mmCIF file of C-alpha atoms and ligand atoms in Angstrom:
data_model
loop_
_atom_site.group_PDB
_atom_site.id
_atom_site.type_symbol
_atom_site.label_atom_id
_atom_site.label_comp_id
_atom_site.label_asym_id
_atom_site.label_seq_id
_atom_site.Cartn_x
_atom_site.Cartn_y
_atom_site.Cartn_z
ATOM 1 C CA MET A 283 -24.415 20.001 -37.488
ATOM 2 C CA LEU A 284 -24.035 16.279 -36.919
ATOM 3 C CA ASN A 285 -20.319 16.811 -36.227
ATOM 4 C CA ILE A 286 -21.088 19.435 -33.612
ATOM 5 C CA VAL A 287 -23.554 17.121 -31.878
ATOM 6 C CA LEU A 288 -21.093 14.195 -31.930
ATOM 7 C CA SER A 289 -18.291 16.392 -30.613
ATOM 8 C CA ALA A 290 -20.518 17.616 -27.753
ATOM 9 C CA MET A 291 -21.440 13.995 -26.934
ATOM 10 C CA ARG A 292 -17.752 12.972 -26.836
ATOM 11 C CA GLN A 293 -17.009 15.937 -24.610
ATOM 12 C CA ASN A 294 -19.907 15.222 -22.239
ATOM 13 C CA LEU A 295 -19.019 11.561 -21.945
ATOM 14 C CA ALA A 296 -15.367 12.435 -21.267
ATOM 15 C CA THR A 297 -16.441 14.836 -18.515
ATOM 16 C CA GLU A 298 -18.656 12.161 -16.958
ATOM 17 C CA VAL A 299 -15.898 9.529 -17.098
ATOM 18 C CA LYS A 300 -13.389 11.864 -15.423
ATOM 19 C CA ALA A 301 -15.928 12.692 -12.708
ATOM 20 C CA LEU A 302 -16.456 8.960 -12.177
ATOM 21 C CA ALA A 303 -12.685 8.510 -11.783
ATOM 22 C CA ILE A 304 -12.510 11.213 -9.134
ATOM 23 C CA SER A 305 -15.461 9.663 -7.288
ATOM 24 C CA CYS A 306 -13.567 6.340 -7.269
ATOM 25 C CA GLY A 307 -10.832 7.963 -5.170
ATOM 26 C CA PHE A 308 -8.375 9.234 -7.776
ATOM 27 C CA ASP A 309 -6.951 12.729 -7.449
ATOM 28 C CA LEU A 310 -6.348 13.456 -11.145
ATOM 29 C CA ALA A 311 -8.109 12.213 -14.258
ATOM 30 C CA GLY A 312 -7.655 13.037 -17.927
ATOM 31 C CA ILE A 313 -8.220 11.538 -21.359
ATOM 32 C CA ALA A 314 -5.623 10.752 -24.042
ATOM 33 C CA ALA A 315 -6.320 9.402 -27.512
ATOM 34 C CA ALA A 316 -5.245 5.765 -27.966
ATOM 35 C CA GLY A 317 -2.720 5.930 -30.781
ATOM 36 C CA PRO A 318 0.995 5.960 -31.591
ATOM 37 C CA LEU A 319 3.100 7.877 -29.072
ATOM 38 C CA ALA A 320 5.837 10.166 -30.406
ATOM 39 C CA GLU A 321 7.867 9.568 -27.223
ATOM 40 C CA ALA A 322 8.259 5.900 -28.185
ATOM 41 C CA GLU A 323 11.188 6.755 -30.489
ATOM 42 C CA HIS A 324 13.199 8.187 -27.629
ATOM 43 C CA TYR A 325 12.183 5.296 -25.398
ATOM 44 C CA MET A 326 13.432 2.701 -27.893
ATOM 45 C CA ASP A 327 16.644 4.662 -28.344
ATOM 46 C CA TRP A 328 17.091 4.865 -24.538
ATOM 47 C CA VAL A 329 16.610 1.110 -24.293
ATOM 48 C CA GLY A 330 18.996 0.534 -27.203
ATOM 49 C CA ARG A 331 21.735 2.514 -25.450
ATOM 50 C CA GLY A 332 21.507 0.232 -22.419
ATOM 51 C CA MET A 333 20.137 2.939 -20.104
ATOM 52 C CA ALA A 334 17.613 0.527 -18.565
ATOM 53 C CA GLY A 335 20.384 -1.632 -17.125
ATOM 54 C CA ARG A 336 19.181 -5.109 -16.262
ATOM 55 C CA MET A 337 15.458 -4.271 -16.144
ATOM 56 C CA GLY A 338 14.441 -6.911 -18.666
ATOM 57 C CA TYR A 339 10.746 -6.035 -18.419
ATOM 58 C CA LEU A 340 11.589 -2.659 -20.013
ATOM 59 C CA THR A 341 13.827 -4.004 -22.749
ATOM 60 C CA ASP A 342 12.440 -7.349 -23.917
ATOM 61 C CA GLU A 343 9.688 -7.911 -26.505
ATOM 62 C CA ARG A 344 7.346 -5.793 -24.356
ATOM 63 C CA ALA A 345 9.319 -2.638 -25.272
ATOM 64 C CA GLU A 346 7.774 -2.519 -28.760
ATOM 65 C CA LYS A 347 4.277 -2.764 -27.296
ATOM 66 C CA ARG A 348 4.809 0.583 -25.597
ATOM 67 C CA ARG A 349 4.633 2.356 -28.940
ATOM 68 C CA ASP A 350 0.839 2.320 -29.007
ATOM 69 C CA PRO A 351 -1.779 1.402 -26.336
ATOM 70 C CA ARG A 352 -3.765 -0.431 -29.029
ATOM 71 C CA ARG A 353 -1.150 -3.182 -28.882
ATOM 72 C CA LEU A 354 -2.678 -4.020 -25.495
ATOM 73 C CA LEU A 355 -6.308 -3.496 -26.492
ATOM 74 C CA PRO A 356 -6.819 -3.371 -30.277
ATOM 75 C CA ALA A 357 -10.289 -1.827 -29.886
ATOM 76 C CA ALA A 358 -8.996 1.029 -27.711
ATOM 77 C CA ARG A 359 -9.967 4.530 -28.834
ATOM 78 C CA SER A 360 -9.158 6.414 -25.616
ATOM 79 C CA VAL A 361 -7.070 6.099 -22.470
ATOM 80 C CA VAL A 362 -8.448 7.335 -19.162
ATOM 81 C CA VAL A 363 -5.313 8.267 -17.211
ATOM 82 C CA VAL A 364 -5.626 8.661 -13.449
ATOM 83 C CA GLY A 365 -3.258 10.050 -10.839
ATOM 84 C CA GLN A 366 -3.277 8.949 -7.218
ATOM 85 C CA LEU A 367 -1.630 11.261 -4.719
ATOM 86 C CA TYR A 368 0.477 9.369 -2.153
ATOM 87 C CA ASN A 369 2.191 12.247 -0.387
ATOM 88 C CA ALA A 370 1.608 11.514 3.307
ATOM 89 C CA PRO A 371 1.941 14.738 5.334
ATOM 90 C CA LEU A 372 5.389 13.941 6.758
ATOM 91 C CA PRO A 373 8.901 15.375 6.263
ATOM 92 C CA TYR A 374 10.971 14.806 3.128
ATOM 93 C CA SER A 375 13.752 12.230 3.495
ATOM 94 C CA ARG A 376 16.544 14.763 3.128
ATOM 95 C CA THR A 377 15.462 16.464 6.326
ATOM 96 C CA ILE A 378 16.053 13.305 8.391
ATOM 97 C CA GLU A 379 19.633 13.799 9.532
ATOM 98 C CA ASP A 380 19.692 11.184 12.309
ATOM 99 C CA GLU A 381 22.415 8.713 11.236
ATOM 100 C CA THR A 382 20.666 5.872 13.070
ATOM 101 C CA LEU A 383 17.860 5.972 10.507
ATOM 102 C CA GLY A 384 17.726 4.849 6.882
ATOM 103 C CA TRP A 385 15.584 6.429 4.161
ATOM 104 C CA ILE A 386 12.697 4.809 2.323
ATOM 105 C CA SER A 387 11.162 6.392 -0.749
ATOM 106 C CA ARG A 388 7.792 7.849 0.269
ATOM 107 C CA TYR A 389 5.891 5.872 -2.384
ATOM 108 C CA ALA A 390 6.885 2.733 -0.478
ATOM 109 C CA TRP A 391 5.866 3.819 3.030
ATOM 110 C CA GLY A 392 2.441 2.218 2.858
ATOM 111 C CA ASP A 393 0.685 -0.495 0.861
ATOM 112 C CA ASP A 394 1.667 -1.769 -2.570
ATOM 113 C CA TYR A 395 0.056 0.698 -4.967
ATOM 114 C CA HIS A 396 -0.432 -1.888 -7.698
ATOM 115 C CA ASP A 397 -3.096 -3.655 -5.631
ATOM 116 C CA VAL A 398 -4.851 -0.486 -4.466
ATOM 117 C CA MET A 399 -4.821 1.177 -7.899
ATOM 118 C CA LYS A 400 -6.097 -1.954 -9.636
ATOM 119 C CA ARG A 401 -8.983 -2.209 -7.153
ATOM 120 C CA ARG A 402 -9.954 1.412 -7.721
ATOM 121 C CA LEU A 403 -9.611 1.094 -11.503
ATOM 122 C CA ALA A 404 -11.802 -2.035 -11.381
ATOM 123 C CA GLU A 405 -14.449 0.038 -9.602
ATOM 124 C CA LEU A 406 -14.122 2.740 -12.262
ATOM 125 C CA ASP A 407 -14.450 0.086 -14.959
ATOM 126 C CA ALA A 408 -17.586 -1.378 -13.371
ATOM 127 C CA ARG A 409 -19.222 2.041 -13.116
ATOM 128 C CA LEU A 410 -18.192 2.925 -16.653
ATOM 129 C CA GLN A 411 -19.888 -0.229 -17.942
ATOM 130 C CA VAL A 412 -23.158 1.005 -16.422
ATOM 131 C CA LEU A 413 -22.697 4.417 -18.021
ATOM 132 C CA ALA A 414 -21.559 3.223 -21.450
ATOM 133 C CA PRO A 415 -20.775 -0.479 -22.070
ATOM 134 C CA CYS A 416 -17.384 -0.867 -23.781
ATOM 135 C CA GLU A 417 -14.227 -2.951 -24.061
ATOM 136 C CA THR A 418 -11.647 -2.030 -21.440
ATOM 137 C CA LYS A 419 -8.258 -2.972 -20.039
ATOM 138 C CA ILE A 420 -6.828 -1.926 -16.679
ATOM 139 C CA CYS A 421 -3.106 -1.045 -16.540
ATOM 140 C CA VAL A 422 -0.911 -0.105 -13.587
ATOM 141 C CA ASP A 423 2.860 0.206 -13.938
ATOM 142 C CA THR A 424 3.669 -3.362 -15.000
ATOM 143 C CA ALA A 425 1.683 -3.220 -18.267
ATOM 144 C CA PRO A 426 3.838 -2.225 -21.267
ATOM 145 C CA LEU A 427 2.539 1.325 -21.684
ATOM 146 C CA LEU A 428 4.383 4.655 -21.760
ATOM 147 C CA GLU A 429 2.518 5.918 -18.721
ATOM 148 C CA ARG A 430 4.091 9.340 -18.295
ATOM 149 C CA PRO A 431 3.735 10.387 -21.957
ATOM 150 C CA LEU A 432 0.100 9.251 -21.787
ATOM 151 C CA ALA A 433 -0.431 11.228 -18.578
ATOM 152 C CA ARG A 434 1.147 14.261 -20.238
ATOM 153 C CA ALA A 435 -1.110 13.839 -23.277
ATOM 154 C CA ALA A 436 -4.114 13.570 -20.930
ATOM 155 C CA GLY A 437 -3.277 16.948 -19.405
ATOM 156 C CA LEU A 438 -2.241 15.635 -15.984
ATOM 157 C CA GLY A 439 1.106 17.444 -16.041
ATOM 158 C CA TRP A 440 4.456 17.706 -17.810
ATOM 159 C CA ILE A 441 7.456 15.403 -17.646
ATOM 160 C CA GLY A 442 10.136 17.210 -15.627
ATOM 161 C CA LYS A 443 13.872 17.035 -16.120
ATOM 162 C CA ASN A 444 13.828 14.509 -13.271
ATOM 163 C CA THR A 445 11.607 12.406 -15.618
ATOM 164 C CA CYS A 446 8.663 12.498 -13.183
ATOM 165 C CA LEU A 447 5.197 13.705 -14.112
ATOM 166 C CA ILE A 448 4.609 17.080 -12.443
ATOM 167 C CA ASN A 449 1.201 18.604 -11.905
ATOM 168 C CA GLN A 450 1.338 22.379 -11.671
ATOM 169 C CA GLN A 451 -1.075 22.616 -8.745
ATOM 170 C CA ARG A 452 -0.226 19.463 -6.798
ATOM 171 C CA GLY A 453 3.383 18.442 -7.430
ATOM 172 C CA SER A 454 4.794 15.084 -8.487
ATOM 173 C CA TRP A 455 3.936 12.603 -5.730
ATOM 174 C CA PHE A 456 1.502 10.616 -7.872
ATOM 175 C CA PHE A 457 1.000 7.021 -8.906
ATOM 176 C CA LEU A 458 -0.357 6.639 -12.414
ATOM 177 C CA GLY A 459 -2.891 4.167 -13.742
ATOM 178 C CA GLU A 460 -4.827 3.757 -16.962
ATOM 179 C CA LEU A 461 -8.144 2.410 -18.170
ATOM 180 C CA LEU A 462 -7.992 1.686 -21.894
ATOM 181 C CA THR A 463 -11.438 1.904 -23.414
ATOM 182 C CA SER A 464 -13.067 1.385 -26.785
ATOM 183 C CA LEU A 465 -15.133 4.532 -26.154
ATOM 184 C CA ASP A 466 -14.237 7.511 -28.290
ATOM 185 C CA LEU A 467 -13.845 10.235 -25.661
ATOM 186 C CA ALA A 468 -12.760 13.852 -26.194
ATOM 187 C CA ALA A 469 -9.057 14.049 -25.347
ATOM 188 C CA ASP A 470 -7.553 16.691 -23.054
ATOM 189 C CA SER A 471 -4.736 19.029 -24.089
ATOM 190 C CA PRO A 472 -1.166 18.320 -22.935
ATOM 191 C CA ALA A 473 0.133 20.486 -20.089
ATOM 192 C CA ALA A 474 2.907 23.002 -20.797
ATOM 193 C CA ASP A 475 6.462 22.244 -19.610
ATOM 194 C CA ARG A 476 7.181 24.469 -16.610
ATOM 195 C CA CYS A 477 10.718 23.385 -15.684
ATOM 196 C CA GLY A 478 12.148 26.445 -17.419
ATOM 197 C CA SER A 479 15.807 27.059 -16.583
ATOM 198 C CA CYS A 480 15.613 25.207 -13.246
ATOM 199 C CA THR A 481 18.240 22.491 -12.684
ATOM 200 C CA ARG A 482 17.680 21.740 -8.998
ATOM 201 C CA CYS A 483 17.023 18.025 -9.504
ATOM 202 C CA ILE A 484 20.086 17.638 -11.727
ATOM 203 C CA ASP A 485 22.297 19.470 -9.253
ATOM 204 C CA ALA A 486 20.969 17.548 -6.237
ATOM 205 C CA CYS A 487 21.172 14.032 -7.648
ATOM 206 C CA PRO A 488 23.950 12.374 -5.627
ATOM 207 C CA THR A 489 24.922 9.983 -8.416
ATOM 208 C CA ALA A 490 24.586 12.295 -11.450
ATOM 209 C CA ALA A 491 21.959 9.975 -12.924
ATOM 210 C CA ILE A 492 20.053 12.717 -14.810
ATOM 211 C CA VAL A 493 22.077 13.182 -17.981
ATOM 212 C CA ARG A 494 21.886 15.220 -21.184
ATOM 213 C CA THR A 495 20.417 13.489 -24.208
ATOM 214 C CA GLY A 496 22.359 15.671 -26.654
ATOM 215 C CA HIS A 497 19.132 16.875 -28.309
ATOM 216 C CA ASP A 498 16.072 18.914 -27.450
ATOM 217 C CA ASN A 499 13.225 16.517 -27.081
ATOM 218 C CA PRO A 500 13.781 15.584 -24.326
ATOM 219 C CA THR A 501 16.886 17.460 -23.232
ATOM 220 C CA TRP A 502 17.453 15.294 -20.145
ATOM 221 C CA GLU A 503 17.009 11.608 -19.454
ATOM 222 C CA LEU A 504 17.642 9.158 -16.650
ATOM 223 C CA ASP A 505 20.568 6.788 -16.828
ATOM 224 C CA ALA A 506 18.848 4.174 -14.695
ATOM 225 C CA ARG A 507 22.114 2.323 -14.154
ATOM 226 C CA LEU A 508 23.325 5.244 -12.044
ATOM 227 C CA CYS A 509 20.072 5.867 -10.183
ATOM 228 C CA ILE A 510 19.906 4.855 -6.515
ATOM 229 C CA SER A 511 16.354 3.544 -6.974
ATOM 230 C CA TYR A 512 17.679 1.119 -9.587
ATOM 231 C CA LEU A 513 20.624 0.041 -7.451
ATOM 232 C CA ASN A 514 18.664 -0.613 -4.278
ATOM 233 C CA ILE A 515 15.413 -1.978 -5.773
ATOM 234 C CA GLU A 516 15.842 -3.322 -9.277
ATOM 235 C CA LEU A 517 19.407 -4.626 -9.183
ATOM 236 C CA LYS A 518 19.537 -8.109 -7.731
ATOM 237 C CA GLY A 519 22.663 -9.618 -6.155
ATOM 238 C CA ALA A 520 25.789 -7.532 -5.686
ATOM 239 C CA ILE A 521 25.827 -3.753 -6.147
ATOM 240 C CA PRO A 522 29.010 -2.613 -7.932
ATOM 241 C CA GLU A 523 31.434 -1.471 -5.222
ATOM 242 C CA THR A 524 32.162 1.818 -6.976
ATOM 243 C CA GLN A 525 28.480 2.785 -6.706
ATOM 244 C CA ARG A 526 27.814 1.929 -3.067
ATOM 245 C CA ALA A 527 29.208 5.078 -1.448
ATOM 246 C CA GLY A 528 26.869 7.291 -3.512
ATOM 247 C CA MET A 529 23.812 5.488 -2.139
ATOM 248 C CA GLY A 530 23.951 7.198 1.237
ATOM 249 C CA ARG A 531 21.416 5.881 3.749
ATOM 250 C CA HIS A 532 18.766 5.025 1.142
ATOM 251 C CA VAL A 533 17.572 1.495 1.826
ATOM 252 C CA PHE A 534 14.688 1.510 -0.674
ATOM 253 C CA GLY A 535 14.406 3.973 -3.537
ATOM 254 C CA CYS A 536 15.424 7.628 -3.525
ATOM 255 C CA ASP A 537 13.314 10.799 -3.518
ATOM 256 C CA ILE A 538 15.954 13.498 -3.738
ATOM 257 C CA CYS A 539 15.144 14.748 -7.252
ATOM 258 C CA GLN A 540 11.502 15.124 -6.193
ATOM 259 C CA ASP A 541 12.258 16.504 -2.715
ATOM 260 C CA VAL A 542 14.134 19.448 -4.216
ATOM 261 C CA CYS A 543 11.686 20.224 -7.010
ATOM 262 C CA PRO A 544 10.118 23.659 -6.450
ATOM 263 C CA TRP A 545 6.775 22.307 -7.644
ATOM 264 C CA ASN A 546 6.824 20.030 -4.587
ATOM 265 C CA GLY A 547 7.535 22.933 -2.227
ATOM 266 C CA ARG A 548 3.833 23.122 -1.435
ATOM 267 C CA ALA A 549 2.786 19.783 -2.881
ATOM 268 C CA ALA A 550 -0.646 18.461 -1.994
ATOM 269 C CA THR A 551 -0.751 15.879 0.791
ATOM 270 C CA THR A 552 -3.127 13.020 1.451
ATOM 271 C CA GLY A 553 -4.552 11.226 4.443
ATOM 272 C CA ASP A 554 -5.666 8.306 2.243
ATOM 273 C CA PRO A 555 -5.064 5.257 4.516
ATOM 274 C CA PRO A 556 -3.076 2.997 2.093
ATOM 275 C CA TRP A 557 -0.240 5.547 1.776
ATOM 276 C CA GLN A 558 0.306 6.255 5.457
ATOM 277 C CA PRO A 559 3.617 4.802 6.641
ATOM 278 C CA ARG A 560 4.162 1.324 8.017
ATOM 279 C CA VAL A 561 7.834 2.243 8.114
ATOM 280 C CA MET A 562 9.153 5.642 7.069
ATOM 281 C CA ALA A 563 12.729 5.852 8.360
ATOM 282 C CA PRO A 564 13.944 2.430 9.493
ATOM 283 C CA PRO A 565 16.263 2.216 12.481
ATOM 284 C CA LEU A 566 19.261 0.613 10.763
ATOM 285 C CA GLU A 567 20.652 -1.264 13.750
ATOM 286 C CA GLN A 568 17.304 -2.868 14.498
ATOM 287 C CA PHE A 569 16.679 -3.789 10.862
ATOM 288 C CA ALA A 570 20.141 -5.347 10.560
ATOM 289 C CA THR A 571 19.053 -8.094 12.950
ATOM 290 C CA MET A 572 15.765 -8.774 11.181
ATOM 291 C CA SER A 573 15.072 -12.401 10.223
ATOM 292 C CA ALA A 574 13.568 -13.437 6.888
ATOM 293 C CA VAL A 575 10.307 -14.271 8.670
ATOM 294 C CA GLU A 576 10.165 -10.840 10.319
ATOM 295 C CA PHE A 577 10.872 -9.183 6.959
ATOM 296 C CA GLN A 578 7.988 -11.031 5.365
ATOM 297 C CA ARG A 579 5.638 -10.228 8.216
ATOM 298 C CA LEU A 580 6.459 -6.503 8.186
ATOM 299 C CA PHE A 581 6.519 -5.969 4.429
ATOM 300 C CA ARG A 582 3.818 -8.322 3.128
ATOM 301 C CA GLY A 583 1.665 -6.224 0.771
ATOM 302 C CA SER A 584 4.276 -3.423 0.738
ATOM 303 C CA PRO A 585 6.383 -2.336 -2.281
ATOM 304 C CA ILE A 586 9.453 -3.153 -0.174
ATOM 305 C CA ALA A 587 8.735 -6.879 -0.576
ATOM 306 C CA ARG A 588 10.181 -6.420 -4.106
ATOM 307 C CA THR A 589 13.764 -6.329 -2.839
ATOM 308 C CA LYS A 590 13.212 -9.585 -0.989
ATOM 309 C CA TYR A 591 14.994 -10.211 2.289
ATOM 310 C CA GLN A 592 18.436 -10.507 0.713
ATOM 311 C CA GLY A 593 18.202 -7.198 -1.133
ATOM 312 C CA PHE A 594 16.829 -5.333 1.873
ATOM 313 C CA LEU A 595 19.560 -6.461 4.265
ATOM 314 C CA ARG A 596 22.156 -5.800 1.572
ATOM 315 C CA ASN A 597 20.841 -2.222 1.387
ATOM 316 C CA VAL A 598 20.778 -1.852 5.181
ATOM 317 C CA ALA A 599 24.439 -2.966 5.299
ATOM 318 C CA VAL A 600 25.441 -0.421 2.627
ATOM 319 C CA ALA A 601 23.511 2.330 4.466
ATOM 320 C CA MET A 602 25.296 1.515 7.730
ATOM 321 C CA GLY A 603 28.665 1.668 5.959
ATOM 322 C CA ASN A 604 27.764 5.026 4.452
ATOM 323 C CA ALA A 605 26.555 6.374 7.811
ATOM 324 C CA GLY A 606 30.117 5.610 8.922
ATOM 325 C CA ALA A 607 29.269 5.419 12.619
ATOM 326 C CA ALA A 608 31.306 3.246 14.986
ATOM 327 C CA ARG A 609 28.038 2.007 16.538
ATOM 328 C CA TYR A 610 27.494 -0.090 13.389
ATOM 329 C CA ARG A 611 30.676 -2.144 13.820
ATOM 330 C CA GLU A 612 28.997 -4.767 15.959
ATOM 331 C CA PRO A 613 25.854 -5.311 13.853
ATOM 332 C CA LEU A 614 27.979 -5.369 10.697
ATOM 333 C CA GLU A 615 30.363 -7.929 12.189
ATOM 334 C CA LYS A 616 27.331 -10.134 12.832
ATOM 335 C CA LEU A 617 26.063 -9.616 9.282
ATOM 336 C CA CYS A 618 29.523 -10.584 7.951
ATOM 337 C CA GLY A 619 28.725 -14.085 9.213
ATOM 338 C CA HIS A 620 25.309 -14.180 7.536
ATOM 339 C CA ASP A 621 24.472 -17.361 5.582
ATOM 340 C CA ASP A 622 23.611 -15.272 2.547
ATOM 341 C CA PRO A 623 26.848 -14.420 0.702
ATOM 342 C CA VAL A 624 25.445 -11.194 -0.801
ATOM 343 C CA ILE A 625 24.460 -9.846 2.624
ATOM 344 C CA ALA A 626 27.763 -10.994 4.144
ATOM 345 C CA SER A 627 29.924 -9.438 1.398
ATOM 346 C CA HIS A 628 28.117 -6.071 1.553
ATOM 347 C CA ALA A 629 28.456 -6.082 5.349
ATOM 348 C CA ALA A 630 32.205 -6.708 4.952
ATOM 349 C CA TRP A 631 32.421 -3.777 2.532
ATOM 350 C CA ALA A 632 30.493 -1.546 4.959
ATOM 351 C CA LEU A 633 32.716 -2.566 7.856
ATOM 352 C CA GLY A 634 35.799 -1.795 5.748
ATOM 353 C CA ARG A 635 34.343 1.627 4.940
ATOM 354 C CA ILE A 636 33.798 2.446 8.618
ATOM 355 C CA GLU A 637 37.330 1.227 9.489
ATOM 356 C CA SER A 638 38.960 3.237 6.718
ATOM 357 C CA GLU A 639 37.020 6.372 7.734
ATOM 358 C CA SER A 640 38.104 6.000 11.376
ATOM 359 C CA THR A 641 41.732 5.427 10.272
ATOM 360 C CA CYS A 642 41.638 8.566 8.115
ATOM 361 C CA ALA A 643 39.958 10.664 10.825
HETATM 362 S S1 SF4 B 1 15.994 9.035 -7.668
HETATM 363 FE FE1 SF4 B 1 17.867 9.786 -6.625
HETATM 364 S S2 SF4 B 1 19.556 8.829 -7.726
HETATM 365 FE FE2 SF4 B 1 17.726 8.621 -9.037
HETATM 366 S S3 SF4 B 1 17.793 10.412 -10.375
HETATM 367 FE FE3 SF4 B 1 16.569 11.011 -8.611
HETATM 368 S S4 SF4 B 1 18.036 11.945 -7.175
HETATM 369 FE FE4 SF4 B 1 19.215 10.814 -8.696
HETATM 370 S S1 SF4 B 2 13.660 20.386 -9.966
HETATM 371 FE FE1 SF4 B 2 13.413 21.970 -11.542
HETATM 372 S S2 SF4 B 2 14.222 21.047 -13.424
HETATM 373 FE FE2 SF4 B 2 13.897 19.389 -11.959
HETATM 374 S S3 SF4 B 2 11.865 18.620 -12.437
HETATM 375 FE FE3 SF4 B 2 11.604 20.160 -10.834
HETATM 376 S S4 SF4 B 2 11.208 22.097 -11.929
HETATM 377 FE FE4 SF4 B 2 12.034 20.633 -13.401
#
């Protein structure tokens, strides 16, 4: 009898906490138990095979911490996992054919989600303390947690072959965040995998970055070193020449494997102000003449600040080369004289690409 009462209390409290999360502005909320994650074995293996490239924050001593959320909060009994929809009601990048425009991943159109999510999780934490005082820790992206496996365990969705979390009703355009808590809350059930025999994301990836693992769980994984989002955001300095042509006109991130996913065909959209675009499809010629001060002014508080000025102009130069239009000769010639050697060398590569295309034509 006592067990039944305790179980009902855990369930009621979990329901109240999830309702609180939704009232704080999150679109999805679920509960996972705080304990060892089976997916950690594959993660450590993935890291060990060098798939994370130069992303030291994924591979250093913090990698081990991802095995169990209690390594971040020893008292944790549960993880409240929240999803924040960022899908502004605007076209997918692949539909923008105008060669004068670059592509920016839709998660980066608006404000930096780390700040917004942390603010909303802090509000959830404050309201939770009124409901049931407890130890907590707020995590968003940068904390060493396996966020997607936790979201899966909390019933928010399944991890697709494109490695994104997919919610059956609303698609995959979600940021994830977590509130670790010492409260013992009833956990949700994991969502079923609904990728089935679909391979659209694998077929559409321009750089063949979604690769077979050689086993069943999971069957597919991301070789981050091949992924455009890694090349144009995470990789600092020079991009290997052999990989530049595959980057197309992406100047920050890449959405293709989500754009083509059938579960995003009718994905939910949001009018939430932080995710509405400051810049959605940058005019390449105009951005090629941007100064460092203008870059900082435009992208302060935006995820794009992560590339810094050098990385952004490097990406703009590569995109202009891949657009292959004669109109970019002049701006690229100017960039070839840029003080920054990385920007100048990528502009020279892009110019060479346009010249060789016009010679071949
Ligand atoms: S983000 Fe782009 S490059 Fe990376 S896996 Fe998806 S489609 Fe491929
Ligand atoms: S495109 Fe198909 S295989 Fe890829 S994540 Fe979506 S449903 Fe899964």
